[in-house]
Coordinates of C-alpha atoms in Angstrom, one line a residue:
Chain A
M1 CA -34.3 26.0 -10.2
R2 CA -36.2 23.7 -12.1
A3 CA -39.1 22.0 -10.9
D4 CA -39.2 19.2 -13.3
R5 CA -35.2 18.7 -13.5
I6 CA -35.9 18.7 -9.1
W7 CA -38.7 16.0 -9.6
E8 CA -37.3 13.8 -11.9
I9 CA -34.1 13.3 -9.8
A10 CA -36.3 12.8 -6.7
R11 CA -38.0 9.7 -8.7
K12 CA -34.8 8.4 -9.9
D13 CA -34.3 8.0 -6.7
M14 CA -37.2 7.3 -4.7
A15 CA -37.9 4.0 -7.9
S16 CA -33.8 3.0 -6.6
V17 CA -33.8 2.7 -2.6
Q18 CA -37.3 1.0 -3.1
R19 CA -34.9 -2.0 -4.1
Y20 CA -32.9 -2.5 -1.7
R21 CA -34.1 -4.8 1.0
Y22 CA -32.7 -2.7 4.0
V23 CA -34.2 0.5 2.6
R24 CA -38.0 -1.7 2.4
L25 CA -37.2 -3.2 5.6
G26 CA -36.8 -0.2 7.3
L27 CA -40.3 1.4 5.5
I28 CA -42.1 -1.2 7.1
L29 CA -40.5 -1.9 10.1
M30 CA -40.6 1.5 11.6
P31 CA -43.9 2.5 11.3
L32 CA -44.8 -1.2 12.8
I33 CA -43.2 -0.1 15.8
F34 CA -44.0 2.7 16.9
A35 CA -47.7 2.8 15.5
V36 CA -48.7 -1.1 17.1
F37 CA -46.1 -2.4 19.2
I38 CA -45.3 1.3 20.9
P39 CA -49.1 2.0 22.2
L40 CA -49.6 -2.3 22.7
V41 CA -46.6 -2.9 24.6
L42 CA -46.6 1.2 26.7
I43 CA -49.7 2.4 26.8
Y44 CA -52.5 -1.1 26.9
P45 CA -51.2 -2.4 30.2
V46 CA -52.0 1.0 31.3
V47 CA -54.5 1.4 30.6
A48 CA -56.5 -2.4 30.6
G49 CA -54.9 -2.3 34.5
E50 CA -56.6 -2.3 37.4
E51 CA -55.0 -0.4 40.2
A52 CA -54.6 3.5 39.0
P53 CA -50.9 4.8 40.7
K54 CA -51.3 6.6 43.3
D55 CA -51.2 11.0 42.5
N56 CA -47.0 10.7 44.3
E57 CA -46.3 7.3 42.6
L58 CA -46.7 9.8 39.2
P59 CA -43.5 10.3 36.9
P60 CA -42.6 13.3 35.9
F61 CA -44.3 12.7 32.5
A62 CA -47.9 12.7 34.0
R63 CA -50.0 14.7 32.7
P64 CA -51.5 16.9 35.3
G65 CA -55.0 18.2 36.5
M66 CA -56.0 14.5 35.2
P67 CA -57.1 11.7 37.7
S68 CA -54.2 9.7 38.1
K69 CA -54.3 6.8 35.8
E70 CA -55.8 8.6 33.3
A71 CA -52.4 11.3 33.7
M72 CA -50.2 9.1 33.6
V73 CA -51.7 7.1 30.7
A74 CA -51.8 10.4 29.0
G75 CA -48.2 11.1 29.9
L76 CA -47.4 7.6 27.8
I77 CA -49.5 8.9 25.1
D78 CA -47.2 12.3 24.9
M79 CA -44.1 10.1 25.6
A80 CA -45.0 7.9 22.4
T81 CA -46.2 11.1 20.3
L82 CA -42.2 12.4 20.6
M83 CA -41.2 8.7 19.7
F84 CA -42.4 9.5 16.4
M85 CA -39.5 11.7 15.5
V86 CA -37.3 9.4 15.8
I87 CA -38.9 8.0 12.2
P88 CA -38.0 11.3 10.2
A89 CA -34.6 10.8 11.6
A90 CA -33.8 7.2 11.1
I91 CA -35.7 6.7 7.5
P92 CA -33.5 9.0 5.6
S93 CA -30.3 7.9 7.3
T94 CA -30.8 4.7 4.8
I95 CA -33.0 6.4 2.0
A96 CA -29.7 9.2 1.6
S97 CA -26.6 6.7 2.4
Y98 CA -28.4 4.8 -0.4
T99 CA -28.5 7.8 -2.9
L100 CA -25.4 9.2 -2.3
V101 CA -22.7 7.1 -0.7
G102 CA -23.9 4.0 -2.7
E103 CA -23.8 6.8 -5.8
K104 CA -21.0 7.3 -5.0
V105 CA -19.5 4.2 -4.3
N106 CA -21.1 2.2 -7.5
R107 CA -19.5 6.2 -10.1
Q108 CA -23.5 7.3 -11.0
L109 CA -22.1 10.8 -10.3
E110 CA -20.7 11.5 -12.4
P111 CA -22.9 11.0 -15.2
L112 CA -25.3 12.9 -13.0
L113 CA -22.8 15.7 -12.5
A114 CA -22.3 15.7 -16.4
T115 CA -26.0 17.2 -17.4
P116 CA -26.7 20.7 -17.2
T117 CA -28.3 21.1 -14.3
T118 CA -27.5 22.7 -11.8
D119 CA -25.5 21.8 -8.0
L120 CA -28.7 23.0 -5.9
E121 CA -30.7 21.1 -8.2
L122 CA -29.1 18.0 -7.6
L123 CA -28.7 18.6 -4.1
M124 CA -33.0 19.5 -4.4
G125 CA -33.6 16.6 -6.0
K126 CA -31.6 14.3 -3.4
C127 CA -33.2 16.1 -0.5
M128 CA -36.5 15.7 -2.1
G129 CA -36.0 11.6 -2.9
A130 CA -35.5 10.7 0.2
F131 CA -37.9 13.7 2.0
I132 CA -40.5 11.7 0.2
P133 CA -40.5 8.9 1.3
T134 CA -40.0 10.3 4.8
M135 CA -43.4 12.6 5.6
L136 CA -45.5 9.2 3.9
T137 CA -44.1 6.7 5.9
T138 CA -44.4 9.0 8.9
V139 CA -47.7 9.9 8.3
A140 CA -49.4 6.7 7.4
S141 CA -47.6 5.7 11.0
F142 CA -49.7 8.1 12.0
V143 CA -52.2 8.1 10.8
V144 CA -52.6 4.3 12.1
F145 CA -50.7 5.6 15.7
I146 CA -53.4 7.8 16.4
L147 CA -56.9 5.0 15.3
V148 CA -54.5 2.9 17.1
V149 CA -54.1 4.6 20.6
D150 CA -58.1 6.3 20.2
F151 CA -59.2 2.8 20.3
L152 CA -57.5 1.8 23.0
T153 CA -58.3 4.5 25.6
L154 CA -61.3 5.2 23.7
P155 CA -63.0 4.0 27.3
L156 CA -60.5 5.3 29.3
F157 CA -61.5 9.2 28.3
G158 CA -64.6 9.1 27.1
H159 CA -63.4 11.1 24.2
M160 CA -60.4 10.7 20.9
I161 CA -57.7 11.8 22.7
L162 CA -55.7 12.4 19.1
P163 CA -55.2 14.4 17.4
N164 CA -53.7 17.0 19.7
L165 CA -51.5 20.1 19.0
L166 CA -48.7 18.1 20.5
S167 CA -49.4 16.0 17.4
A168 CA -50.2 18.1 14.5
V169 CA -46.7 20.3 16.0
V170 CA -44.7 16.5 16.0
L171 CA -46.2 15.4 12.3
L172 CA -46.5 18.9 10.6
V173 CA -44.0 20.6 12.1
Y174 CA -41.3 19.0 14.0
A175 CA -41.0 15.9 11.4
P176 CA -40.1 17.7 8.8
L177 CA -37.6 19.6 9.9
I178 CA -36.1 16.8 11.7
S179 CA -36.2 15.2 7.9
L180 CA -34.1 18.1 6.2
L181 CA -32.0 17.9 9.5
S182 CA -31.0 13.7 9.4
I183 CA -30.8 14.2 5.3
S184 CA -28.5 17.6 5.6
W185 CA -26.7 15.5 7.9
C186 CA -26.7 12.2 5.8
V187 CA -25.3 14.4 2.7
F188 CA -21.9 16.0 4.9
I189 CA -21.3 12.5 5.9
S190 CA -21.6 10.8 2.0
S191 CA -18.9 13.1 1.5
K192 CA -16.7 11.6 4.1
V193 CA -17.5 7.7 3.9
T194 CA -16.8 5.3 1.0
D195 CA -19.3 2.5 2.6
I196 CA -23.3 2.2 2.8
R197 CA -23.2 0.6 5.9
A198 CA -20.4 3.8 7.7
A199 CA -22.4 6.4 6.2
V200 CA -26.4 4.3 7.7
Q201 CA -24.2 4.5 10.7
L202 CA -23.2 7.7 10.8
G203 CA -26.3 8.7 9.6
A204 CA -28.0 7.4 12.2
L205 CA -26.2 9.7 15.1
G206 CA -28.9 12.6 13.9
V207 CA -31.3 10.8 16.4
L208 CA -29.2 11.8 18.8
P209 CA -30.3 15.8 19.7
L210 CA -33.8 14.3 19.3
M211 CA -33.2 11.9 22.0
A212 CA -31.5 14.6 24.5
F213 CA -34.6 16.9 24.3
Y214 CA -36.7 13.3 24.8
V215 CA -34.7 12.9 27.7
L216 CA -35.6 15.4 28.6
F217 CA -38.8 15.5 28.7
V218 CA -39.5 11.8 30.4
G219 CA -36.8 12.9 33.2
G220 CA -39.2 16.0 33.8
I221 CA -36.9 18.8 33.2
L222 CA -38.8 20.2 30.1
S223 CA -42.3 20.1 30.4
L224 CA -44.5 20.4 27.0
E225 CA -45.7 23.5 27.2
S226 CA -46.0 25.8 24.6
L227 CA -42.8 27.6 24.8
T228 CA -40.7 24.5 25.0
L229 CA -42.5 23.3 21.4
V230 CA -41.0 26.4 20.0
A231 CA -38.6 26.8 21.2
F232 CA -37.4 23.6 20.3
A233 CA -39.0 24.4 17.0
L234 CA -36.8 27.4 16.1
V235 CA -33.7 24.9 17.7
L236 CA -34.8 22.5 14.6
I237 CA -34.7 25.5 12.1
S238 CA -31.4 26.8 12.9
A239 CA -29.8 23.0 13.0
S240 CA -31.7 22.8 9.6
A241 CA -31.0 25.8 8.2
G242 CA -27.2 25.9 9.3
L243 CA -26.8 21.5 8.1
F244 CA -28.5 22.4 4.8
A245 CA -26.1 25.5 4.1
L246 CA -23.2 23.2 5.3
G247 CA -25.0 20.5 2.6
K248 CA -24.8 22.8 0.3
V249 CA -20.9 23.4 0.2
T250 CA -20.6 20.0 0.1
F251 CA -22.2 18.3 -2.3
Q252 CA -21.0 21.0 -5.3
R253 CA -19.2 18.7 -8.8
E254 CA -16.1 19.7 -7.8
K255 CA -15.6 18.4 -4.4
I256 CA -18.2 15.3 -5.4
L257 CA -15.3 14.1 -8.1
T258 CA -12.2 15.4 -6.3
R259 CA -12.8 15.7 -2.7
W260 CA -15.6 13.3 -1.7
T261 CA -13.3 10.6 -0.7
Chain B
M1 CA -16.0 22.9 -31.7
I2 CA -14.1 22.6 -28.7
R3 CA -10.6 25.3 -28.1
L4 CA -7.9 25.0 -25.4
E5 CA -6.2 28.5 -24.2
R6 CA -3.3 27.1 -21.6
L7 CA -5.8 25.2 -19.1
T8 CA -4.2 24.2 -16.5
K9 CA -5.2 22.1 -13.9
E10 CA -3.7 21.9 -10.1
F11 CA -5.3 20.0 -6.5
D12 CA -3.3 21.0 -3.6
G13 CA -0.5 22.4 -5.8
L14 CA 0.5 19.6 -8.4
T15 CA 0.1 20.3 -11.9
A16 CA -2.4 17.3 -13.2
V17 CA -3.3 19.3 -16.3
D18 CA -0.3 22.0 -17.2
G19 CA -0.9 25.2 -20.4
L20 CA -2.9 22.8 -22.2
T21 CA -4.0 24.7 -26.0
F22 CA -5.2 23.1 -28.9
E23 CA -7.8 22.9 -31.0
V24 CA -10.1 19.9 -32.4
E25 CA -12.3 20.9 -35.7
E26 CA -16.4 19.8 -36.1
G27 CA -17.4 16.5 -36.8
E28 CA -13.3 15.6 -36.4
I29 CA -12.6 12.4 -33.5
F30 CA -10.1 13.5 -31.7
G31 CA -8.0 11.0 -29.9
L32 CA -5.8 12.1 -26.1
L33 CA -3.0 9.7 -25.2
G34 CA -0.8 10.0 -22.5
P35 CA 0.3 7.2 -19.6
N36 CA -2.2 6.6 -16.2
G37 CA -2.5 10.3 -14.3
A38 CA -1.0 12.7 -17.6
G39 CA -4.6 14.6 -17.6
K40 CA -6.5 13.0 -19.6
T41 CA -9.8 12.6 -17.2
T42 CA -8.8 15.9 -16.1
T43 CA -9.1 17.5 -19.6
V44 CA -12.3 15.9 -20.4
R45 CA -14.1 17.0 -16.3
M46 CA -13.1 20.7 -17.4
L47 CA -14.2 20.7 -21.0
C48 CA -18.0 19.3 -20.0
C49 CA -17.4 21.7 -16.7
L50 CA -17.7 19.4 -14.3
I51 CA -14.2 21.4 -12.7
K52 CA -13.4 24.8 -12.8
P53 CA -9.4 25.2 -14.7
T54 CA -7.3 26.8 -12.4
A55 CA -5.8 28.9 -15.0
G56 CA -6.2 29.5 -18.8
T57 CA -9.6 28.5 -20.7
A58 CA -11.3 26.1 -22.7
F59 CA -14.5 27.0 -25.2
V60 CA -16.9 24.2 -26.7
G61 CA -19.4 24.8 -29.6
G62 CA -18.0 29.2 -29.0
L63 CA -18.6 29.0 -25.0
D64 CA -16.8 29.8 -23.0
V65 CA -16.3 26.3 -19.6
R66 CA -15.5 29.7 -16.9
K67 CA -19.2 30.6 -17.4
D68 CA -21.5 28.5 -19.1
A69 CA -21.1 25.9 -17.8
I70 CA -24.7 24.9 -17.8
E71 CA -25.4 25.6 -22.3
I72 CA -21.9 23.6 -22.9
R73 CA -23.7 20.4 -21.0
E74 CA -26.4 21.0 -22.2
M75 CA -24.2 20.7 -26.1
C76 CA -22.1 18.0 -25.0
G77 CA -22.2 14.5 -23.9
L78 CA -20.2 12.3 -21.1
L79 CA -18.9 8.2 -21.2
P80 CA -17.1 8.5 -17.9
E81 CA -14.8 5.8 -17.2
A82 CA -17.0 3.4 -15.4
P83 CA -20.7 3.4 -17.2
G84 CA -22.9 4.3 -14.0
L85 CA -25.3 3.2 -15.0
Y86 CA -28.1 2.7 -12.2
G87 CA -28.4 -0.9 -12.1
E88 CA -32.0 -1.4 -10.8
L89 CA -33.4 0.1 -13.2
S90 CA -34.5 -1.2 -16.9
A91 CA -32.0 0.1 -19.8
Y92 CA -35.3 2.1 -21.2
R93 CA -35.8 3.9 -17.5
N94 CA -31.7 4.2 -17.7
L95 CA -31.5 6.7 -20.6
E96 CA -35.1 8.6 -20.6
F97 CA -34.4 9.4 -17.3
Y98 CA -30.8 11.4 -18.3
A99 CA -33.6 12.6 -21.1
K100 CA -35.6 14.1 -19.5
L101 CA -32.6 16.1 -17.6
Y102 CA -31.7 16.7 -20.5
G103 CA -34.4 18.3 -21.5
V104 CA -35.5 16.8 -24.5
P105 CA -38.9 17.1 -25.2
R106 CA -41.0 14.1 -24.6
S107 CA -41.3 13.1 -28.6
K108 CA -38.1 13.5 -29.5
R109 CA -37.0 11.4 -26.0
E110 CA -39.2 8.4 -27.4
E111 CA -38.1 8.2 -30.8
N112 CA -34.2 8.6 -29.9
I113 CA -34.2 5.8 -27.1
K114 CA -35.7 3.3 -29.8
K115 CA -33.6 4.6 -32.8
L116 CA -30.6 3.9 -29.9
L117 CA -31.6 0.8 -28.9
K118 CA -32.0 -0.2 -32.0
M119 CA -28.2 0.7 -33.5
L120 CA -27.0 -0.8 -30.4
D121 CA -28.9 -3.6 -30.8
L122 CA -30.8 -4.1 -27.4
W123 CA -34.2 -2.4 -28.2
D124 CA -35.4 -6.4 -26.8
R125 CA -33.7 -5.8 -23.2
K126 CA -35.3 -3.4 -23.2
D127 CA -37.2 -3.5 -20.1
D128 CA -34.6 -5.4 -18.8
P129 CA -32.9 -3.8 -15.6
V130 CA -29.2 -2.5 -17.1
G131 CA -28.0 -5.1 -14.0
T132 CA -28.0 -7.9 -15.6
F133 CA -26.9 -7.2 -18.7
S134 CA -23.5 -8.1 -19.4
K135 CA -20.4 -5.8 -19.4
G136 CA -19.9 -5.3 -22.3
M137 CA -24.0 -4.4 -22.6
Q138 CA -23.9 -1.9 -20.3
Q139 CA -21.2 0.3 -21.8
K140 CA -23.6 0.1 -24.9
I141 CA -26.2 1.6 -22.6
A142 CA -23.7 3.6 -21.4
I143 CA -23.0 5.0 -24.7
A144 CA -26.8 5.0 -25.7
R145 CA -26.4 8.0 -22.4
S146 CA -24.2 10.0 -23.6
M147 CA -26.1 10.2 -27.3
V148 CA -29.8 10.4 -25.9
H149 CA -30.0 14.0 -25.7
E150 CA -28.3 14.8 -29.5
P151 CA -24.8 16.6 -28.2
R152 CA -22.7 18.5 -31.0
V153 CA -19.3 17.1 -29.3
L154 CA -19.3 13.7 -27.6
F155 CA -16.3 12.7 -24.5
L156 CA -15.0 9.2 -24.2
D157 CA -13.5 8.4 -22.0
E158 CA -11.9 5.2 -22.0
P159 CA -14.7 3.4 -23.5
T160 CA -13.8 0.0 -24.7
A161 CA -11.9 -1.2 -22.1
A162 CA -12.7 -3.6 -19.8
I163 CA -15.2 -4.8 -23.1
S164 CA -15.0 -7.9 -24.6
P165 CA -13.7 -7.6 -28.5
E166 CA -16.4 -8.2 -29.9
A167 CA -18.8 -5.5 -28.1
A168 CA -15.4 -3.1 -27.9
K169 CA -15.8 -4.1 -32.2
V170 CA -19.5 -2.3 -31.8
V171 CA -18.1 1.0 -30.5
R172 CA -16.3 1.9 -32.4
D173 CA -18.4 0.7 -35.3
F174 CA -20.5 3.6 -33.6
I175 CA -18.3 6.1 -32.8
L176 CA -17.6 6.2 -36.3
E177 CA -21.5 6.0 -37.6
L178 CA -21.0 9.0 -35.2
K179 CA -18.6 10.8 -37.4
H180 CA -21.4 10.6 -40.3
E181 CA -23.9 12.7 -38.2
R182 CA -21.3 15.4 -37.4
C183 CA -20.6 14.6 -34.2
T184 CA -17.3 16.1 -32.2
I185 CA -15.8 13.5 -31.2
F186 CA -13.3 14.1 -28.3
L187 CA -11.9 10.3 -27.2
C188 CA -9.8 9.2 -24.2
T189 CA -8.2 5.9 -24.3
H190 CA -5.0 4.0 -23.4
N191 CA -5.8 1.6 -26.9
L192 CA -3.4 3.5 -29.5
D193 CA -4.7 0.8 -32.3
E194 CA -7.8 2.1 -31.5
A195 CA -7.2 5.5 -32.0
E196 CA -4.9 4.4 -34.9
R197 CA -8.3 3.3 -36.5
L198 CA -10.2 5.8 -35.5
C199 CA -8.8 9.8 -34.3
D200 CA -8.7 12.4 -37.7
R201 CA -6.0 13.4 -34.7
V202 CA -4.5 12.9 -31.7
A203 CA -2.9 15.7 -28.7
I204 CA 0.0 13.0 -26.1
L205 CA -0.3 14.8 -22.9
N206 CA 2.3 14.2 -20.3
S207 CA 0.6 16.5 -17.9
R208 CA 1.8 18.8 -20.5
L209 CA 0.9 18.4 -24.2
I210 CA 4.3 16.5 -26.0
A211 CA 2.5 16.6 -29.8
V212 CA -0.6 16.7 -31.4
G213 CA -0.9 15.9 -35.8
S214 CA -2.9 12.8 -37.4
P215 CA -1.2 9.5 -36.7
S216 CA 0.9 9.7 -40.0
E217 CA 2.2 12.7 -39.5
L218 CA 3.1 12.8 -36.3
E219 CA 4.6 8.9 -37.4
K220 CA 6.2 11.4 -40.1
S221 CA 7.3 13.3 -37.3
L222 CA 9.5 11.2 -35.7
G223 CA 10.2 9.0 -38.6
L224 CA 8.7 6.2 -37.3
G225 CA 6.9 4.7 -40.3
K226 CA 7.9 1.4 -41.2
T227 CA 6.7 -0.7 -44.3
E228 CA 6.1 -4.1 -44.8
V229 CA 6.2 -5.2 -48.6
H230 CA 5.3 -8.6 -48.7
L231 CA 7.4 -10.7 -51.6
E232 CA 7.4 -14.4 -53.7
R233 CA 10.4 -14.1 -51.9
V234 CA 12.7 -11.8 -50.5
S235 CA 17.0 -11.7 -52.1
E236 CA 20.1 -10.7 -50.6
E237 CA 20.2 -8.6 -53.9
I238 CA 16.9 -7.4 -53.0
V239 CA 17.4 -6.1 -49.5
R240 CA 21.0 -4.4 -50.3
A241 CA 18.8 -2.3 -52.6
V242 CA 16.4 -1.3 -50.3
E243 CA 18.3 -0.4 -47.8
K244 CA 20.6 2.0 -50.3
L245 CA 16.7 4.3 -51.1
D246 CA 17.0 7.7 -50.1
G247 CA 14.3 7.9 -47.0
V248 CA 15.5 4.1 -46.2
R249 CA 16.6 4.0 -41.7
D250 CA 16.3 0.3 -41.9
V251 CA 15.4 -2.6 -43.4
E252 CA 14.9 -6.0 -41.6
V253 CA 14.3 -9.7 -43.4
S254 CA 11.1 -11.7 -41.8
G255 CA 9.8 -15.2 -43.5
N256 CA 9.4 -13.9 -47.1
K257 CA 8.5 -9.9 -45.7
L258 CA 11.0 -7.0 -45.8
L259 CA 10.2 -4.6 -42.6
V260 CA 11.4 -1.7 -44.0
G261 CA 12.0 2.3 -41.5
V262 CA 10.8 5.3 -44.1
R263 CA 11.0 9.0 -42.6
D264 CA 7.7 9.1 -45.5
P265 CA 6.1 6.0 -46.7
D266 CA 3.9 8.6 -49.1
E267 CA 7.6 9.6 -51.0
V268 CA 9.6 6.6 -50.2
N269 CA 6.8 3.4 -51.1
P270 CA 6.9 3.9 -54.3
L271 CA 10.2 4.1 -55.1
I272 CA 10.4 0.4 -52.7
V273 CA 8.0 -1.1 -55.2
E274 CA 9.9 0.1 -58.3
T275 CA 13.4 -1.1 -57.1
V276 CA 12.0 -4.3 -56.3
V277 CA 10.4 -5.1 -59.5
G278 CA 13.8 -3.9 -60.7
H279 CA 15.3 -6.5 -58.9
G280 CA 13.0 -9.5 -59.7
G281 CA 10.6 -8.7 -57.0
R282 CA 7.3 -10.0 -57.4
V283 CA 5.3 -8.7 -55.3
R284 CA 2.5 -9.1 -53.5
Y285 CA 1.4 -6.2 -51.0
V286 CA 2.9 -3.1 -49.6
T287 CA 1.4 -1.6 -46.4
R288 CA 2.0 -0.2 -43.2
T289 CA 3.0 -1.9 -39.7
P290 CA 0.5 -1.8 -37.1
H291 CA 1.4 -0.2 -34.4
A292 CA 3.1 3.4 -35.7
L293 CA 1.5 4.6 -33.7
E294 CA 2.1 2.7 -30.5
E295 CA 6.1 3.0 -31.3
T296 CA 5.5 6.8 -31.7
Y297 CA 3.5 7.0 -28.4
L298 CA 6.5 5.8 -26.1
K299 CA 8.6 7.6 -27.9
L300 CA 7.7 10.7 -27.4
V301 CA 5.9 9.7 -23.5
R302 CA 9.5 8.7 -23.1
E303 CA 11.2 12.6 -24.7
G304 CA 8.4 14.4 -22.4
E305 CA 9.5 11.7 -19.9
S306 CA 12.8 13.3 -20.0
G307 CA 12.2 16.6 -20.3

């Protein structure tokens, strides 16, 4: 595998997609929503509220072992932190849809396939072209999120509550795996559809497993213990590996030229 | 340079290309002709190692398409039917991207891109997004892309389809220029006039190989060629005398022009001129009818279809 070829494909894809309005919009709006809007709407009202919720009124996701208001706010921060998994799941569905389905529709894949690159180099380049902007956006928004949350909650806790273990796990383990999962899913979808919008919509289905995890946490069925975090990481690793393998089988020259409808 | 040995491709039981066997010499412009769905693009895709043959094989530059895909792709350039350029990127960047994928070293890369863009008269537009270019200009960029790594073999699939006559002429002139650089060119086209003008030899294909040879050889083999004799004045006596010549199939008169169906123009044309002059005719000029390959092609394809 030749890194320079992979990087060149990724670089070209990154340069190409940033010219699409919907991709740019996604790269700007998502961080704004998750890093600024959610803390302001979800966390700030509780921090600023005069009354603390009663212990028996606390929702299942509230952090145990804390006074009720702090427990409620810490639980909400955990919720907002988990919501960050949506960014690495959603952005690739836009980028990969443009770089795969868009190139298929515009018949840009054939000259690319005629180059002396291997199928795996092409696939890796395409994946990296979606992975890098996704992770840059996720990390940048997370930094803003941490600053906003710490700024809002410093008077309540008296110390910076973020970064913590959960945020580190989400950013360093879950986000890359979810991004890879989403990209692999998009590669698979690209072989089935000929419309970019359909690809984006189907790609968004990649968010569903995360929503399931999220609902289980909010509903109190799952707690954010180390075991749960490790188990979810293992699920993500298996799913990413499985889908990447499927993407690899799907992304073969002959299939792209003759089977991708 | 290219050798096909019973090259076959099937898709879901349907035979797209059936046992092709022929050779293309180094530095030759070779045309692949055939109706829609005849298997031309499939053949090119197999030769460029984009798809694998179901049976048989082919050798490009001595390398086997079944085993040496990367090496073959390194030595080949492909212009597919659709230009497939990145409209949002500049002409220069489009070419640079492909030059890098073909592993062209930096110094050579810049030199090649500049040379090609200048040859195709697009150097002044090198920084403009190709999405703003006309179809003809885009086709030129796509040709430059297929040449950016100086391939030994160039596959051109319908290079002048859907572009203006002016742009088509630039492309044809460019193809002829490449021939002087000893580049082997494999040309798929529906444009028989273009094939006749450019190709040293052609193969006529309709899933199976129907015929292969130079346009004049094919024409001769079917005896479909026509010679046009432009005279000052046509007389009945001249027409009758020409009709009686051996090797003359038929004679038509069109104004002051004789259209003489001949089996072997090399042999019969001097006799025609001699006869015309001997019967008091004054010859202005003699030429082959244009579209002779078209007639040959249509006859061969019809024969091929009827089995």
